[in-house]
XYZ file of N, CA, C and O in Angstrom:
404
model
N 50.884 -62.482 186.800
C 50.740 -61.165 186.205
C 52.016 -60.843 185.443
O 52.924 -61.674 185.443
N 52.121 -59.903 184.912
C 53.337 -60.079 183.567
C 53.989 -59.224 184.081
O 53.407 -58.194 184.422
N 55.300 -59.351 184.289
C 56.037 -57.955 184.413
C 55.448 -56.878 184.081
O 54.916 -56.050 184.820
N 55.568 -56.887 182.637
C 55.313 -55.579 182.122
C 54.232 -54.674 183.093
O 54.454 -53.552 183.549
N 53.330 -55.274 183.223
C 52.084 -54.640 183.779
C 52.084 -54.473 184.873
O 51.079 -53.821 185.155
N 52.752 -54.726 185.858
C 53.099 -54.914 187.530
C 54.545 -53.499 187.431
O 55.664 -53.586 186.924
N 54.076 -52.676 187.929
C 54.880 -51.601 187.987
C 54.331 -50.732 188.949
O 53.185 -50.974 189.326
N 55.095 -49.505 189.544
C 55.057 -48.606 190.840
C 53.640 -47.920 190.407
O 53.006 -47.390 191.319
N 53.191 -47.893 189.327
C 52.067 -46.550 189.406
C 50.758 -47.662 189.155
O 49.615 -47.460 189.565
N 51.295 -49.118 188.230
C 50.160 -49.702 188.108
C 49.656 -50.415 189.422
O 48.654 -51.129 189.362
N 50.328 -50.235 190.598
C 50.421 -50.650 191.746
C 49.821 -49.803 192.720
O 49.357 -50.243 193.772
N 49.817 -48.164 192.288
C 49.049 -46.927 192.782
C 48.025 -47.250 192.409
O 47.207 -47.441 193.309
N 47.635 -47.431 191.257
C 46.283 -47.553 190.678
C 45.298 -48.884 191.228
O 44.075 -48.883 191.374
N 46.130 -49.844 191.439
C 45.453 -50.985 192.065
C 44.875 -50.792 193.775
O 43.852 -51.193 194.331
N 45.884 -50.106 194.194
C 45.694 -49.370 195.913
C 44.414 -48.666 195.728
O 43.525 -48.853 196.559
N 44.186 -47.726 194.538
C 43.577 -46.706 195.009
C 42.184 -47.112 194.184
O 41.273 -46.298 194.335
N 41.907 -48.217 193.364
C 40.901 -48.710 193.494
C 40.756 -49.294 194.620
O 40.065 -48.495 195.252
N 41.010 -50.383 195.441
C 40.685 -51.207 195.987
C 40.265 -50.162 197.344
O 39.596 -50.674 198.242
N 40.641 -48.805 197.457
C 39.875 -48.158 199.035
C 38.695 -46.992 198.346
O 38.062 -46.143 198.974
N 38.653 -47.278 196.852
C 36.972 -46.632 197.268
C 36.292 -47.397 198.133
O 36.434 -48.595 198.377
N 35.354 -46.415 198.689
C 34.498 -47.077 199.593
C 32.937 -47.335 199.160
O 32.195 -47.980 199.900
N 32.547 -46.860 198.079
C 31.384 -47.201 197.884
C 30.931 -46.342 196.454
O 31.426 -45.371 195.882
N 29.609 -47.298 196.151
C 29.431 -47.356 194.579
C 29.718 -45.981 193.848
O 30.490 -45.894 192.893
N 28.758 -44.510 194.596
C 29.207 -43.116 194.227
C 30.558 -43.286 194.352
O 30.859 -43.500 193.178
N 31.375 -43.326 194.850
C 33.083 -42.288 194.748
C 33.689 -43.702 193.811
O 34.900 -43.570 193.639
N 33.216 -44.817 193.267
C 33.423 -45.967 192.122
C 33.402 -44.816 190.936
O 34.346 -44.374 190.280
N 32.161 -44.523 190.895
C 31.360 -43.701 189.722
C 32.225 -42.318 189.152
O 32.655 -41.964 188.055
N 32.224 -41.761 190.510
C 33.186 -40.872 190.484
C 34.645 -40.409 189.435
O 35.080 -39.621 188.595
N 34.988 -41.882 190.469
C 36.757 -41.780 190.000
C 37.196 -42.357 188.882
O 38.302 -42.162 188.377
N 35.917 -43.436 188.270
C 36.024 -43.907 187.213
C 35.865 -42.500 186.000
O 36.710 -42.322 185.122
N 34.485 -41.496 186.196
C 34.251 -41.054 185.541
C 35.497 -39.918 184.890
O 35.785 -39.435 183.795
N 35.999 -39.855 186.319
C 37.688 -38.882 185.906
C 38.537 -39.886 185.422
O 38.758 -39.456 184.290
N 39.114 -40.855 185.511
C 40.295 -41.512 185.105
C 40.102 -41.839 183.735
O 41.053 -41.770 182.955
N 38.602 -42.301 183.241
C 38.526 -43.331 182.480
C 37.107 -42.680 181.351
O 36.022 -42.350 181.829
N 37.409 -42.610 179.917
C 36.084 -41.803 179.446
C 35.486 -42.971 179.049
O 36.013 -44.077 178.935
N 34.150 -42.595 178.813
C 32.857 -42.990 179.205
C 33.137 -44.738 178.331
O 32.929 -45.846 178.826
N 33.688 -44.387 176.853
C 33.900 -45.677 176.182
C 34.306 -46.526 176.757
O 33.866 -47.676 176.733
N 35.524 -45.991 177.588
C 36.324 -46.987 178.080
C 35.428 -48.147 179.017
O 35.496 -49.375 179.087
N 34.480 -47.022 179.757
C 33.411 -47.878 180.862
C 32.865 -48.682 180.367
O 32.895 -49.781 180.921
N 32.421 -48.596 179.622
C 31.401 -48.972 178.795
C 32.073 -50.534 178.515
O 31.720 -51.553 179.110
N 33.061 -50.455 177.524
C 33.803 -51.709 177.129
C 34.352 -52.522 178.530
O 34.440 -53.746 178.433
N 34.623 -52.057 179.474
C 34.670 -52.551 180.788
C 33.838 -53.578 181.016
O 33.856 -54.809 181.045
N 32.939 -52.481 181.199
C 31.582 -53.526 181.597
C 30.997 -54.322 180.856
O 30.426 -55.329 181.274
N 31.063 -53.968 179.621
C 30.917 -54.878 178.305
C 31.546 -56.244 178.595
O 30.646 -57.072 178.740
N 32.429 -56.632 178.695
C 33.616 -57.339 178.751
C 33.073 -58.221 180.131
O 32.884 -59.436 180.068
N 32.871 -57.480 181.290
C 32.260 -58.470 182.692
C 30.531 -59.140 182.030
O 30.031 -60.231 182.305
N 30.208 -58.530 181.524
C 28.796 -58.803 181.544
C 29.374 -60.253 180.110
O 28.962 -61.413 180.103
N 29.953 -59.896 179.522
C 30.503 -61.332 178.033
C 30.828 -62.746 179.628
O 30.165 -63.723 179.979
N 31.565 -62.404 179.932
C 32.235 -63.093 180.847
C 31.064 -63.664 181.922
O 31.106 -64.842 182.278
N 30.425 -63.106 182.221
C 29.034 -63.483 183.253
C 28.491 -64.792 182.325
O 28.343 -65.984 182.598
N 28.268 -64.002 181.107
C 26.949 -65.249 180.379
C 27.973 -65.783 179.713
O 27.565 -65.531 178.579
N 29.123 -66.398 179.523
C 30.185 -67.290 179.161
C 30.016 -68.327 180.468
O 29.923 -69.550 180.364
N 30.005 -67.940 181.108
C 29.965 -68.264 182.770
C 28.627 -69.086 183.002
O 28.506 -69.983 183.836
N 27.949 -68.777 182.403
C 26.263 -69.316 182.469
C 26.469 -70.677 181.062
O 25.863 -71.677 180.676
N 27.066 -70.303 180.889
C 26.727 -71.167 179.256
C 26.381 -70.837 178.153
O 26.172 -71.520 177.150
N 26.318 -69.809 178.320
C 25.664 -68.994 176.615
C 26.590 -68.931 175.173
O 27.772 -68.643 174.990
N 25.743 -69.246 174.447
C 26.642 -69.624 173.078
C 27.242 -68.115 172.368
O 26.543 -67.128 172.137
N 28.191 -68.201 172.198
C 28.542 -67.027 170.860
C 27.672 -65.791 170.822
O 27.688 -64.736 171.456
N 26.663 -66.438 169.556
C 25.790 -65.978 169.050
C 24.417 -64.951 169.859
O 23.843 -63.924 169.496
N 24.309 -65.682 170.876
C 23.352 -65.295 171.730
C 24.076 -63.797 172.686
O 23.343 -62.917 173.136
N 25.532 -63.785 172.834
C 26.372 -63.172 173.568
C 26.506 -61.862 172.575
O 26.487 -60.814 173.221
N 26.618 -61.710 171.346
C 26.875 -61.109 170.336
C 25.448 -60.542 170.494
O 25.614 -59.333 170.658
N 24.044 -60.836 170.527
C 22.816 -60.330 170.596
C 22.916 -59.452 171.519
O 23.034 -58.239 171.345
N 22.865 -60.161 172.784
C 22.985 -59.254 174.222
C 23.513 -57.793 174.206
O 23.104 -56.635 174.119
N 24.820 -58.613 174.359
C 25.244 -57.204 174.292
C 25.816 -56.502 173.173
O 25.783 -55.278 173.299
N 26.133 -56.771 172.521
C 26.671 -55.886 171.090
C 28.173 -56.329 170.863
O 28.891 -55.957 169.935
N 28.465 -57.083 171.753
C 30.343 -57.171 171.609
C 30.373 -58.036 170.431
O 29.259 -58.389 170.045
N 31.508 -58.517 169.679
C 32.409 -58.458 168.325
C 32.867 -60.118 169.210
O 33.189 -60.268 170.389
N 32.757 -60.982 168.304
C 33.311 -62.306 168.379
C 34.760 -62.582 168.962
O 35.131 -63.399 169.805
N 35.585 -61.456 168.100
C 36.819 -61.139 168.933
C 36.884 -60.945 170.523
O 37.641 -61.602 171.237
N 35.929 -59.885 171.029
C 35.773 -59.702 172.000
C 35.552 -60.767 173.076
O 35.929 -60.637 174.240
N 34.772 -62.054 172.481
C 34.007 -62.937 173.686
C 34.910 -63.550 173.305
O 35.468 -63.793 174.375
N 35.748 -64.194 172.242
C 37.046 -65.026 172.497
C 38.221 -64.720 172.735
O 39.192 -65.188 172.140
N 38.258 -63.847 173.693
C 39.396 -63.100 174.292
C 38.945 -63.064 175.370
O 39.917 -63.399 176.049
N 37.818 -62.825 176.312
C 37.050 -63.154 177.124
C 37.340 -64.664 177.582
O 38.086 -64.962 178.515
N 36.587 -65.628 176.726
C 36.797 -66.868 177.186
C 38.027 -66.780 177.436
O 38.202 -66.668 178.649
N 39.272 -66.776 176.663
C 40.491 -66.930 176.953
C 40.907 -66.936 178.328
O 41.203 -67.965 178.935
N 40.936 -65.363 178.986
C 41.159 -65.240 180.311
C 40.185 -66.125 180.895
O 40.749 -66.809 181.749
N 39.086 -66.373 180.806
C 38.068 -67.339 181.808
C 39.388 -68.427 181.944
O 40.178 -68.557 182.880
N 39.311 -69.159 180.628
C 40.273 -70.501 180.619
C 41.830 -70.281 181.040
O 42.447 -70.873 181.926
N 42.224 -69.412 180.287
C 43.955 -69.536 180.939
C 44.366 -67.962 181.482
O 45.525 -67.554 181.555
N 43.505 -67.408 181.738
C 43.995 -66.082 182.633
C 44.442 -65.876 184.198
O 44.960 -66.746 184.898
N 44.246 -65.037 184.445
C 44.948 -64.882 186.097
C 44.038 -65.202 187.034
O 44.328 -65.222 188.230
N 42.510 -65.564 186.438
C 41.577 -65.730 187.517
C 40.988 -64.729 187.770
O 40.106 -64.803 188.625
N 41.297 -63.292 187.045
C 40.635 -61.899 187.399
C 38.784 -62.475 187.358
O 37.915 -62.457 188.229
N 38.782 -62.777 186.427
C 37.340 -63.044 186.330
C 36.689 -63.981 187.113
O 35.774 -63.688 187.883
N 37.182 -65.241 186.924
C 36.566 -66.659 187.561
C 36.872 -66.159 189.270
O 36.401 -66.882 190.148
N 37.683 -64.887 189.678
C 37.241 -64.781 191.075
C 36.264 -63.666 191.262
O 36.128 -63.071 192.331
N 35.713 -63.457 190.373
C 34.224 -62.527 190.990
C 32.947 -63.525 190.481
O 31.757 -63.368 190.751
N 33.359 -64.250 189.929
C 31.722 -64.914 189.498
C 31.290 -65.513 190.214
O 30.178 -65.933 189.894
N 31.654 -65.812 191.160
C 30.484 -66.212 192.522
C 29.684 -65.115 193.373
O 28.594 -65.210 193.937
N 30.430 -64.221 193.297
C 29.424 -62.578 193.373
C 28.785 -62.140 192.396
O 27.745 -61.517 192.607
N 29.243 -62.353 191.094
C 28.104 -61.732 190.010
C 26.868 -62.631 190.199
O 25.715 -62.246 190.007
N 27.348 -64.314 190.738
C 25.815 -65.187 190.353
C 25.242 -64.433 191.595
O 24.030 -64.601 191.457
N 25.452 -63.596 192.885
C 24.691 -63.830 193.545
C 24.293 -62.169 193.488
O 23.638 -61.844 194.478
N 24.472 -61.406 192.836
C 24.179 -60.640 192.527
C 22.883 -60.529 191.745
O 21.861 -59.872 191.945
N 23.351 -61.632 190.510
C 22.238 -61.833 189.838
C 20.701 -62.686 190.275
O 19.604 -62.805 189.729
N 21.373 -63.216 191.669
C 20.357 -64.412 191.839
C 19.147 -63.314 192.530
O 17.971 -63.183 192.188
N 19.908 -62.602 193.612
C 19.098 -61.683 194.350
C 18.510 -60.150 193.482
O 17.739 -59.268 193.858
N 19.102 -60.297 192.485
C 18.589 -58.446 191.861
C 18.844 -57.611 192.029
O 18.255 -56.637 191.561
N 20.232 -57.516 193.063
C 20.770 -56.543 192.984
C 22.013 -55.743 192.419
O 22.136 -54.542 192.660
C-alpha cells in the first residue's frame, strides 16, 4: 500500500468500514460518506473486475456495463499488479454468483 494512502484517518475509515455489521447500516453509511456517483463507479469498477475475472473481452465489458476502456484497463491493472484488493474477493463474488445471491 503506498504511503501516501496509509494514514491516521485513512486507517479510521478502513476500521469503520470493516465493523458495519450488515448490508442496511453498508447502505447507510455509504449513502452519507459517499454520493450516489461515487457508488455507482464503485460498483462499476467490482462488477469490470468480476467479468475480467471470468474472461470477458473488452468489448463485451464496455456493453455490460457502460464503463470507458480506460476504466477496464486500469481494472485489469490492479487484477495483474495491484495489492490483491480485488483477486481477494473473487472467490466470494464467484460464489455469490454461483448461488444468486
Amino acid at each position: 500500500m503506498s504511503a501516501n494512502f496509509h494514514d491516521r484517518l485513512t486507517d479510521q475509515l478502513m476500521k469503520t468500514i470493516v465493523s458495519l455489521q450488515d448490508e442496511d447500516q453498508c447502505y447507510r453509511f455509504f449513502e452519507d460518506i459517499c454520493t450516489i456517483s461515487e457508488i455507482k463507479a464503485m460498483a462499476q469498477r467490482l462488477e469490470v473486475a468480476r467479468l475480467l475475472d471470468k474472461g470477458e473481452r473488452y468489448e463485451a465489458i464496455v456493453e455490460i456495463t457502460g464503463a470507458s476502456t480506460a476504466t477496464i484497463s486500469r481494472v485489469k491493472r490492479c487484477l495483474v499488479y495491484g495489492a490483491d484488493g480485488y483477486n481477494s474477493i473473487m472467490k466470494d463474488l464467484r460464489k455469490v454468483e454461483k448461488d444468486g445471491k
